[in-house]
Short mmCIF file of C-alpha atoms and ligand atoms in Angstrom, two decimals:
data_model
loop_
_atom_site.label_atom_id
_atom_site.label_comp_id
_atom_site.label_asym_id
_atom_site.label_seq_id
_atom_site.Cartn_x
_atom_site.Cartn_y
_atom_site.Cartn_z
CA UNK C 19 47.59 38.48 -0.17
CA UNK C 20 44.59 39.60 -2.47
CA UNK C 21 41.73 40.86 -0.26
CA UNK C 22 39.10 38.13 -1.47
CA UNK C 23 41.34 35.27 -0.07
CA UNK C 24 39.50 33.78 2.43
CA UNK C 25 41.68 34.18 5.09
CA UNK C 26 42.14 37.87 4.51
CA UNK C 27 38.03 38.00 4.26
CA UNK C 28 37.70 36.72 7.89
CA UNK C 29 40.14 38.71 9.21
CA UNK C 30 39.31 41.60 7.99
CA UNK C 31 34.98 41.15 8.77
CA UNK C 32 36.44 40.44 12.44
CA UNK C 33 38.87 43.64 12.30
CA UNK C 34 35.44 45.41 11.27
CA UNK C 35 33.13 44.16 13.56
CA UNK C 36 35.41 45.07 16.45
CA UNK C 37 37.01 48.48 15.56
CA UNK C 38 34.40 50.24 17.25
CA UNK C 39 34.91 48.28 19.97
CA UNK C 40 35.53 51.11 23.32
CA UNK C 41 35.92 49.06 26.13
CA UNK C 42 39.21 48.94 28.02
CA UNK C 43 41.76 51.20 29.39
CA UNK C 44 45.43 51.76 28.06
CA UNK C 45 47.98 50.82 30.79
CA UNK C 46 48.94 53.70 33.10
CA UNK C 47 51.13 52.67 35.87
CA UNK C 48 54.16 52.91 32.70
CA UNK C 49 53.29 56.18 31.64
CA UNK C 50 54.89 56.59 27.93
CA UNK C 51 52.10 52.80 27.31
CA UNK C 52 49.08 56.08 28.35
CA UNK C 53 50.01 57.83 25.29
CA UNK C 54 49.01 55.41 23.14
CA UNK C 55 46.05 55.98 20.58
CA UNK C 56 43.61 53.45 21.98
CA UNK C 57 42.20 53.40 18.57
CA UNK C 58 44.50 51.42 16.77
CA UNK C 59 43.96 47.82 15.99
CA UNK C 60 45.86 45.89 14.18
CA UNK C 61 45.68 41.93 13.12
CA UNK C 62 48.15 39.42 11.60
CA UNK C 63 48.05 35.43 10.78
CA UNK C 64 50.76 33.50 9.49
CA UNK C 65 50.74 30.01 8.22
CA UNK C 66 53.48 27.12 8.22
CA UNK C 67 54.30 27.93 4.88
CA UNK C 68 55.17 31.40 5.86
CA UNK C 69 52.19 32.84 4.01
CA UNK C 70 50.91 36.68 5.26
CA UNK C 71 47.86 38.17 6.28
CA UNK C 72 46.59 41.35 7.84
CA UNK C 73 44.09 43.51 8.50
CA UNK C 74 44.03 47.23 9.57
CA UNK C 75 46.52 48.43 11.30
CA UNK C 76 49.31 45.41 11.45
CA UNK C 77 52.32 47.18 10.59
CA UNK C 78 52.21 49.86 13.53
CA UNK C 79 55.08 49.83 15.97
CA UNK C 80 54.23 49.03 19.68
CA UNK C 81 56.83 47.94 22.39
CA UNK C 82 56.51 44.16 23.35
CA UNK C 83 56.15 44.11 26.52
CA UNK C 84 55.02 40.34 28.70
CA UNK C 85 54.96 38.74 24.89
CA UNK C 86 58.87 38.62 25.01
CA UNK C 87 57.81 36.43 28.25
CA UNK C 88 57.71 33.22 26.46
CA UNK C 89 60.52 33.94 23.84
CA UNK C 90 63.08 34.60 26.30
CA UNK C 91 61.52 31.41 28.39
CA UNK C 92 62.40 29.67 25.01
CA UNK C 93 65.79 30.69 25.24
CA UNK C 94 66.99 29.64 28.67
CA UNK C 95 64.87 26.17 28.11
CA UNK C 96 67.34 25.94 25.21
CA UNK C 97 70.34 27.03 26.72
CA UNK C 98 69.57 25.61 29.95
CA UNK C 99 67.20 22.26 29.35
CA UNK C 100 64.24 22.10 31.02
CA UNK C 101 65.46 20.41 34.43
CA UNK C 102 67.57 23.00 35.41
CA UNK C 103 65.08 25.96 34.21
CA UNK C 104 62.58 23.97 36.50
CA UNK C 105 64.67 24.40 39.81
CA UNK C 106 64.53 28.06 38.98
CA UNK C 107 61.27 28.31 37.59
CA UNK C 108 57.95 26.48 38.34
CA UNK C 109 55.06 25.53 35.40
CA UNK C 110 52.09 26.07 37.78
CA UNK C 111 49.04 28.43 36.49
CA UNK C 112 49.47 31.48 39.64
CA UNK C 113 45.97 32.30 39.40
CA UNK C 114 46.77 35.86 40.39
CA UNK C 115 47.47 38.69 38.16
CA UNK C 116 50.89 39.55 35.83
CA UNK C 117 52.78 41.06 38.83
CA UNK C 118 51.76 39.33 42.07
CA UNK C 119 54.09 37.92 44.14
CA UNK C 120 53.38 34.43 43.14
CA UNK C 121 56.25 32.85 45.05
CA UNK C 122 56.69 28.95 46.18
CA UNK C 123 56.36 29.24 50.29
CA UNK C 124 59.77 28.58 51.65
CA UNK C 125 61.92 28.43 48.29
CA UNK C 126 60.57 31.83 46.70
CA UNK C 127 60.67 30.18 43.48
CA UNK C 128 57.74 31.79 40.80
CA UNK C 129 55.12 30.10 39.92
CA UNK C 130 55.49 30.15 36.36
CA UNK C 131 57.44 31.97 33.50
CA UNK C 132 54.58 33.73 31.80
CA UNK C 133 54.56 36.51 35.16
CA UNK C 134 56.87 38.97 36.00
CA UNK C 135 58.47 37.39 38.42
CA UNK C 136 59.00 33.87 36.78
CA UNK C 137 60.26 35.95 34.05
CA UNK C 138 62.27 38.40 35.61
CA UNK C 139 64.33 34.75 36.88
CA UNK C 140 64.78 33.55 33.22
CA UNK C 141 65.88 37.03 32.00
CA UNK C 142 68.57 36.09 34.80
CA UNK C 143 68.91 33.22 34.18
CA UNK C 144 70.75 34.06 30.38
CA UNK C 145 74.33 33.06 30.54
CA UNK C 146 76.67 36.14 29.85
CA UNK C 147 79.04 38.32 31.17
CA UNK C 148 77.33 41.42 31.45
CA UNK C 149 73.84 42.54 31.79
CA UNK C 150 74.60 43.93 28.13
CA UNK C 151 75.27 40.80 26.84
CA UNK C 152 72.47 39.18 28.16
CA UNK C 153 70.21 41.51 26.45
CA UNK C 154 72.02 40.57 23.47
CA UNK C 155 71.47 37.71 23.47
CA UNK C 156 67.42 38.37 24.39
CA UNK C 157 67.52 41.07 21.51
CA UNK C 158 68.89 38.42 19.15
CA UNK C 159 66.99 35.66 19.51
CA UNK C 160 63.12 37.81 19.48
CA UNK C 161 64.90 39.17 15.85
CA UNK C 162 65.41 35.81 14.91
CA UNK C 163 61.99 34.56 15.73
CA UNK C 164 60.67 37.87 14.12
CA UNK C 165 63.03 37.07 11.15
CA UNK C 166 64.11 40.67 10.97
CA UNK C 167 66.45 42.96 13.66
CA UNK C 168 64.20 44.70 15.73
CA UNK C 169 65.22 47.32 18.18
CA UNK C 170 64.32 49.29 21.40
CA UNK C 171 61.99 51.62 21.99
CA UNK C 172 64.38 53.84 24.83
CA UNK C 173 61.58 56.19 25.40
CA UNK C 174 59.24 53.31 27.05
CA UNK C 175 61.91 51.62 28.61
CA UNK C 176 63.49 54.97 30.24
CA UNK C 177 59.51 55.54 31.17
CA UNK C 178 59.03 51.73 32.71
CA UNK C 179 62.57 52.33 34.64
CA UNK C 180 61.11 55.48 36.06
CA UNK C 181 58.38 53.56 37.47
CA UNK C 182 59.14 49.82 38.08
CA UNK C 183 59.44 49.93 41.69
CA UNK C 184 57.25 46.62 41.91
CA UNK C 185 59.50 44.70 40.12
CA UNK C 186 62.28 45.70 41.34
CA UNK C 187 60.67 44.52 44.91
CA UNK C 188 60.09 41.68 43.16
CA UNK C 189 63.51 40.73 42.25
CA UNK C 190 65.08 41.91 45.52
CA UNK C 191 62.32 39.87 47.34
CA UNK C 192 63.46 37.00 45.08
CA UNK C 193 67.07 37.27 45.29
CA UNK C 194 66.75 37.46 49.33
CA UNK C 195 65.14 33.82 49.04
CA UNK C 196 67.98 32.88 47.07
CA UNK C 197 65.62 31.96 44.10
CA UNK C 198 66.95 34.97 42.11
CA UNK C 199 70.88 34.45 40.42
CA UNK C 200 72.85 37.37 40.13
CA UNK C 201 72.04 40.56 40.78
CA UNK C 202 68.52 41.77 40.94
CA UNK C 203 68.62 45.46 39.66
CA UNK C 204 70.85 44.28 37.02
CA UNK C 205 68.42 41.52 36.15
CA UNK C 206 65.60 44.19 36.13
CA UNK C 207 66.97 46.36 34.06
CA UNK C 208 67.30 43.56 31.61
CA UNK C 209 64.06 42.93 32.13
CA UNK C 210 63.10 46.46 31.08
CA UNK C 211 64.72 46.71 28.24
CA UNK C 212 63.49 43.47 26.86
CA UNK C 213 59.67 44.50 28.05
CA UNK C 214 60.62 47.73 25.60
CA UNK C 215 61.33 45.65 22.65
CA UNK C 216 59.87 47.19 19.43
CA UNK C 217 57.29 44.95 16.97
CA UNK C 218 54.36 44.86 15.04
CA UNK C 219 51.14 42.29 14.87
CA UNK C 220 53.28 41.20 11.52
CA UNK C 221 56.25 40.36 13.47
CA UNK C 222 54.29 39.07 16.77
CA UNK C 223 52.39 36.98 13.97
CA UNK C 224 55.85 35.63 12.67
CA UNK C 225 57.31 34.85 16.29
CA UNK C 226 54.31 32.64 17.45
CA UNK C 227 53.74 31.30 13.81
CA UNK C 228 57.77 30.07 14.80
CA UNK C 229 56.54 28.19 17.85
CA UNK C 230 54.07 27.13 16.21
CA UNK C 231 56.17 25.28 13.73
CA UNK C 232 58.12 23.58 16.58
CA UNK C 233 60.73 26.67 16.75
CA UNK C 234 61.15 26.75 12.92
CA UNK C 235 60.82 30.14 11.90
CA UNK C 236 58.10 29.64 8.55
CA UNK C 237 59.28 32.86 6.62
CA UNK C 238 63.07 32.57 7.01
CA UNK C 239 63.40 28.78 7.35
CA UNK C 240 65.90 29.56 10.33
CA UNK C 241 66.03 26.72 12.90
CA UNK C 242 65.28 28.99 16.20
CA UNK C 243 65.18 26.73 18.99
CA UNK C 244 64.71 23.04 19.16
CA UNK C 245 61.24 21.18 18.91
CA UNK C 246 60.98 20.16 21.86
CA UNK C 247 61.75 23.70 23.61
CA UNK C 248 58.41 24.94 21.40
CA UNK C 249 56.27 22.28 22.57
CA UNK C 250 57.42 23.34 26.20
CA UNK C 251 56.64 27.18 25.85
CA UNK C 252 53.17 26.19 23.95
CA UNK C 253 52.48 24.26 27.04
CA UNK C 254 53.12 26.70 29.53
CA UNK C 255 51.44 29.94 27.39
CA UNK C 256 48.36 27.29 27.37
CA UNK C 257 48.49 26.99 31.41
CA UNK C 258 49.57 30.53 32.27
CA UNK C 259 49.36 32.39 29.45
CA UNK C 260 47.05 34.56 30.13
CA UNK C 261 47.45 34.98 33.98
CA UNK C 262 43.89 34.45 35.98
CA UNK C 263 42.13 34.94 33.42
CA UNK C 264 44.12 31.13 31.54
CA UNK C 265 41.68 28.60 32.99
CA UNK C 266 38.63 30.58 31.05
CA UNK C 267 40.67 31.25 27.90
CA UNK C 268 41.57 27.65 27.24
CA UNK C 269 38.16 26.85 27.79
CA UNK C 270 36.39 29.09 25.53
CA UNK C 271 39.79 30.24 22.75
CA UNK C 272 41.47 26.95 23.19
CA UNK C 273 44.85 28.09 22.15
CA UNK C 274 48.07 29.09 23.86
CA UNK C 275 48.40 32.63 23.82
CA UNK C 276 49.95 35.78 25.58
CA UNK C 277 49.55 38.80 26.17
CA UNK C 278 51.20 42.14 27.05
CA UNK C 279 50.43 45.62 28.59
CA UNK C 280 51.12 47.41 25.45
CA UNK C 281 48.30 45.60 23.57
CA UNK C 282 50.00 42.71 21.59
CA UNK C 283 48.36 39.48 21.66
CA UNK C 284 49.99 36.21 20.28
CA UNK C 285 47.97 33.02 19.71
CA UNK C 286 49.46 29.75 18.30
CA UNK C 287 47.39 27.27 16.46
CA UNK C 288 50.23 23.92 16.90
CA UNK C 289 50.70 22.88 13.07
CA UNK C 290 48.60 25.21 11.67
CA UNK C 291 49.90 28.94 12.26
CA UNK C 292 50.17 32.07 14.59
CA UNK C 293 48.53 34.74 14.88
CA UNK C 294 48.83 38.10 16.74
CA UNK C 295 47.06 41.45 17.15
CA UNK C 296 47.57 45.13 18.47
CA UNK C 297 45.34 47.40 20.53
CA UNK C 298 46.19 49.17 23.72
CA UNK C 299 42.87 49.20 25.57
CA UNK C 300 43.04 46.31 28.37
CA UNK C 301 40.02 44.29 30.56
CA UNK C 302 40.94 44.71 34.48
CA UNK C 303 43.52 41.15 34.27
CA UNK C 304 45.37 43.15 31.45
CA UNK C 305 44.31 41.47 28.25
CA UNK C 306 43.94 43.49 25.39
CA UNK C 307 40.25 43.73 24.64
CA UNK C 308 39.58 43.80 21.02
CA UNK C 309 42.57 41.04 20.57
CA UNK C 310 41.15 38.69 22.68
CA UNK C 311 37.57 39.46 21.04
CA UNK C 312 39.14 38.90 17.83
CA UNK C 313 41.05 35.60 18.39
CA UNK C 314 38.00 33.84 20.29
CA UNK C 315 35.89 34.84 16.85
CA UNK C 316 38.68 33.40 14.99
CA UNK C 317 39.03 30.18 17.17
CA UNK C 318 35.66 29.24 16.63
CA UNK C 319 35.00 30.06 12.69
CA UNK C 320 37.94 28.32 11.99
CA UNK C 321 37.33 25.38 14.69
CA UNK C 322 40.35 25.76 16.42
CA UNK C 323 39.78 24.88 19.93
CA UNK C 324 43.27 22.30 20.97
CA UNK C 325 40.60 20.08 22.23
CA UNK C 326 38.56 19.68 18.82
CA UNK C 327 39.09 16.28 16.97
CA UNK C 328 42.91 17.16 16.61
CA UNK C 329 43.95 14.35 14.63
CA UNK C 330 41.47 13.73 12.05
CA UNK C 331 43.30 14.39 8.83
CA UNK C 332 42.28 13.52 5.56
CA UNK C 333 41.99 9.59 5.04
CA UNK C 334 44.97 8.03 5.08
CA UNK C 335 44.58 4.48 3.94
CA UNK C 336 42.51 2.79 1.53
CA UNK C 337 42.36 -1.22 1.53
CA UNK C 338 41.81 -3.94 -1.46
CA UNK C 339 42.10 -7.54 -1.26
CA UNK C 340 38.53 -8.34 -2.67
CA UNK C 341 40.07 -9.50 -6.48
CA UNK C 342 42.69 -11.90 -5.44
CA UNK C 343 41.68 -13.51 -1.76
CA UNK C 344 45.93 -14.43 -1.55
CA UNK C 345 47.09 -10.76 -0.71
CA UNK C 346 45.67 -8.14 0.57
CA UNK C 347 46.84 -4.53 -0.41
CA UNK C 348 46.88 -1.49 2.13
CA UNK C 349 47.80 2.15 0.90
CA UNK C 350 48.61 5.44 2.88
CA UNK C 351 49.56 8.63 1.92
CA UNK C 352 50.49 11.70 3.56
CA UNK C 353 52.71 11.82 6.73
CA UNK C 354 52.78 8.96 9.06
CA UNK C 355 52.55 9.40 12.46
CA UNK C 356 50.84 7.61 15.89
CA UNK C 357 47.44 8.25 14.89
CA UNK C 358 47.86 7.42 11.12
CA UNK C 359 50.09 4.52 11.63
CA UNK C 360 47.35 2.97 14.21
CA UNK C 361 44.68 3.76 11.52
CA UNK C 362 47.13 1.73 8.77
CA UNK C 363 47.56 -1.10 11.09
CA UNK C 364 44.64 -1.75 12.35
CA UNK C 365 44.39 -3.43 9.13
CA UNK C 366 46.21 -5.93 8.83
CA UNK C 367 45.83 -6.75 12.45
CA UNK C 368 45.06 -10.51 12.93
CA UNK C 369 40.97 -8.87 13.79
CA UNK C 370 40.75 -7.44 10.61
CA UNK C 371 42.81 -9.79 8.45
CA UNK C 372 40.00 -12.26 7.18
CA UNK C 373 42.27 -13.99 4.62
CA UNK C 374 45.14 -15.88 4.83
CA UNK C 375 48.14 -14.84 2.52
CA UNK C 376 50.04 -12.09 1.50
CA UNK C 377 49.76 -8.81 2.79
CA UNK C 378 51.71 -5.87 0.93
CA UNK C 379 52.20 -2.49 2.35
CA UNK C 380 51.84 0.38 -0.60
CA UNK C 381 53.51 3.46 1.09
CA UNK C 382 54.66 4.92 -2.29
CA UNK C 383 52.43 7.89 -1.86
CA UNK C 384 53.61 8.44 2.03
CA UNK C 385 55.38 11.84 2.53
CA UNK C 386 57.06 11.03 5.86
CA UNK C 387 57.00 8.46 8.39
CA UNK C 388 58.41 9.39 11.92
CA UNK C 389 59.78 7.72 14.64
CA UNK C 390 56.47 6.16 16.58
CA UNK C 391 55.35 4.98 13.20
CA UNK C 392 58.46 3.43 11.92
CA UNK C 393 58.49 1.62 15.18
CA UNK C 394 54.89 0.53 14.80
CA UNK C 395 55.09 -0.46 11.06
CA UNK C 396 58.47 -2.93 11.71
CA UNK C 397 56.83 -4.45 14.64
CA UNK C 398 53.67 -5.14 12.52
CA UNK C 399 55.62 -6.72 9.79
CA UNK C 400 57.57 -8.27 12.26
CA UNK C 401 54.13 -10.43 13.42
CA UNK C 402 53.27 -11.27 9.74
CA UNK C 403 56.48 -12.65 8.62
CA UNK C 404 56.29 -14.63 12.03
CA UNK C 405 52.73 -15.91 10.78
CA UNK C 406 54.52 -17.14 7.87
CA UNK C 407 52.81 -14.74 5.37
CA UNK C 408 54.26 -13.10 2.58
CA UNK C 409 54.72 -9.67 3.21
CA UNK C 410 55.72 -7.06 0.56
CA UNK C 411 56.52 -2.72 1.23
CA UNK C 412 56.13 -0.86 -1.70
CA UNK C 413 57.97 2.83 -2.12
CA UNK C 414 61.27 4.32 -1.33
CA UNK C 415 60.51 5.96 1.96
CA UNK C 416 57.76 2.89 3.47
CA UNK C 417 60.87 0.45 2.70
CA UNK C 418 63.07 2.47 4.68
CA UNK C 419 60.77 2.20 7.65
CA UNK C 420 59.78 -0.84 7.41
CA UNK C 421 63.33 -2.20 7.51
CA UNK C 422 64.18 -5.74 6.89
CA UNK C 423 62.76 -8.93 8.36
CA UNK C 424 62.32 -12.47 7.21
CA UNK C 425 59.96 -12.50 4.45
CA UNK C 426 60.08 -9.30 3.55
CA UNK C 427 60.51 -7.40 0.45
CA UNK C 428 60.50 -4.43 -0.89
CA UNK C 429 59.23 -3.04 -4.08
CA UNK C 430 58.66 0.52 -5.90
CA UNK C 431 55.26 -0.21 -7.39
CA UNK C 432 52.02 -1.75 -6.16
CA UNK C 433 51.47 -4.42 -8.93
CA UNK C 434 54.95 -6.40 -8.47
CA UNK C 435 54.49 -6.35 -4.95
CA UNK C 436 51.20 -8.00 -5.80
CA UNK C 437 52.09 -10.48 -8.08
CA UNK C 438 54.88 -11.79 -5.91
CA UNK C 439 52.94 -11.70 -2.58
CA UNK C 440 50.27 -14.10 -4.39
CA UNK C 441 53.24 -15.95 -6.49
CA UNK C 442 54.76 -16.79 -2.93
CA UNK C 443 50.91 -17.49 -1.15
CA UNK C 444 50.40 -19.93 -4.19
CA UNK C 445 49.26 -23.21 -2.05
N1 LIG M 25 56.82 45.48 31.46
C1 LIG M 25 55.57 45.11 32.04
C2 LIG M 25 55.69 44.89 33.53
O1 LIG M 25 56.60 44.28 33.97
C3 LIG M 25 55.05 43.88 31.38
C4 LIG M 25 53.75 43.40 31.98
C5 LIG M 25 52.79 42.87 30.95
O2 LIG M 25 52.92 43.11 29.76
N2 LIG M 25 51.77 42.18 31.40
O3 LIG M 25 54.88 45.35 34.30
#
């Protein structure tokens, strides 16, 4: 994008303001992640529509580390369903940091998915042969929510292996309790490899932009997972996220995110789009500082908090019956769901019906109507036609949903609708 769109502006005045950020301290304990050049800093948005934007440094390589976390929990919920993920794997907030042993007394089952021992369990948890095919598998499905094959970084994950003596205590402690299938070093090394996973704020931007979209990836158009599997790894990034430090980043970011020791950050705004930045240095509960910095400014500019009036939309209905007292005439546009449809039908409600007569429905200008509406709209009609009124849908699409029913009819433009509805009322 041109650097005076908007979008572009603001991300590149917050990429200013916080490059001279110095507070933090690259991750050590994997000693490759300690050669990184805390300076870089990197910051990418992507919308629904697939459009790009960046600022500074979004196209620099970095391994993946605990963001793979909720992709990989994305798999298993899809191969697996959420039921059976859920013996395996609780959706409690842990409270304690990335690699305590946050373990249910008495089953050993993790807390959550978002640490490393929840995940650890759903890298396990992959069906496949071979610890090779499992990371397959993992390897595929991050490339297709990056929409491009991305690859290892061996050096970090040789480096991580060297050193991963926690987690592998972890799994072992795990698999002892019976909460871990398989074969823990084998599920660790997995584990490793994924954690090594090579990306860049663009592609971080692209994956949570995907889940995002309810699993849809927005630049290739590639059906990742299913909807419902998004909404349940946006739930638990919103909970756990972010570790101990999740309670105090819904509250003041408002948006699921992750984050991992290499510096990536991934935020999803539901609907709207994803966003994801890059810079090593990390505050004590291993969040990268300048990311988190940078997606709390952006939160708030752009009003983004989950909490903040989610559902007002543009108007969606406008209402005439004023001319001719026999019918009155309600019309909606845009897409139809709960909130719309209860705005629509509040209407013509027997409260806010003062006239008798017809009543016709123009939803010639509606772009989709989904399930929870469609139900609403038929059971409205449903209660007109039983009050004996004349009741008239107008548009392809509204005709569909509001099926058939006695006295209904269905028409493709607003006028004929009218003069029938009022031919019928006729006394
Ligand atoms: N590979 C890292 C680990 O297991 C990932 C942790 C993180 O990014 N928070 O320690």
């Amino acid at each position: 994008m041109a650097m005076h769109d908007p979008v572009t502006a603001a991300l590149t005045q917050v990429h200013a303001r916080l490059a001279s950020q110095r507070d933090g301290k690259l991750a050590d304990y994997i000693t490759q992640l300690a050669l990184a050049d805390a300076g870089t800093f990197g910051l990418a948005l992507v919308s629904m529509e697939g459009h790009q934007y960046r600022a500074g440094r979004a196209q620099s390589p970095f391994t993946v580390q605990s963001v793979s976390k909720p992709f990989v929990y994305a798999l298993v919920l899809a191969e697996l369903g959420l039921e059976e993920v859920t013996r395996w794997v609780d959706a409690e907030p842990s409270g304690e940091a990335f690699n305590a042993i946050s373990l249910e007394p008495g089953t050993g089952r993790p807390a959550n998915a978002m640490i490393n021992a929840g995940a650890i369990a759903c890298t396990a948890l992959i069906p496949g042969p071979t610890g090779a095919r499992r990371f397959d598998r993992i390897l595929g499905i991050l490339s297709r929510f990056a929409g491009r094959n991305l690859d290892v970084d061996e050096s970090v994950y040789a480096s991580e292996s060297a050193s991963g003596d926690r987690n592998r205590a972890l799994a072992c402690l795990m698999s002892s309790t019976g909460s871990l299938p398989g074969d823990p070093s084998g599920a660790v090394d997995t584990y490793f490899r994924q954690c090594a996973v090579r990306v860049t704020a663009v592609d971080l931007a692209v994956m949570v932009a995907t889940l995002a979209n309810g699993g849809t990836n927005p630049v290739t158009g590639s059906a990742v997972v299913p909807e419902p599997v998004a909404v349940q790894v946006l739930a638990v990034m919103a909970s756990c996220g972010m570790y101990d430090a999740s309670g105090k980043w819904l509250l003041r970011v408002g948006l699921p995110a992750k984050s991992g020791v290499a510096g990536g950050l991934i935020a999803a705004s539901p609907a709207r789009f994803g966003v994801a930045a890059f810079s090593p240095p990390l505050d004590p509960a291993g969040t990268p500082v300048r990311g988190a910095a940078a997606m709390r400014e952006l939160s708030e500019r752009f009003g983004l908090h989950l909490m903040h009036n989610p559902a007002r939309g543009a108007p969606t209905f406008s209402l005439s019956g004023g001319q001719d007292e026999r019918v009155t005439l309600v019309a909606a546009q845009g897409a139809i769901d709960f909130t719309a449809a209860e705005r629509l039908l509040y209407a013509l409600s027997p409260l806010a019906l003062k006239t008798g007569g017809g009543v016709v429905l123009d939803l010639a200008d509606v772009m989709s109507v989904d399930a929870r509406a469609t139900e609403m709209v038929r059971a409205a009609l449903t209660g007109l036609g039983a009050q004996g009124r004349p009741v008239a849908v107008v548009g392809r699409l509204g005709s569909a949903a509001a099926g058939t029913g006695p006295g209904r009819r269905s028409f493709t433009s607003g006028q004929e609708a009218v003069a029938c509805c009022a031919e019928v009322g006729r006394p």
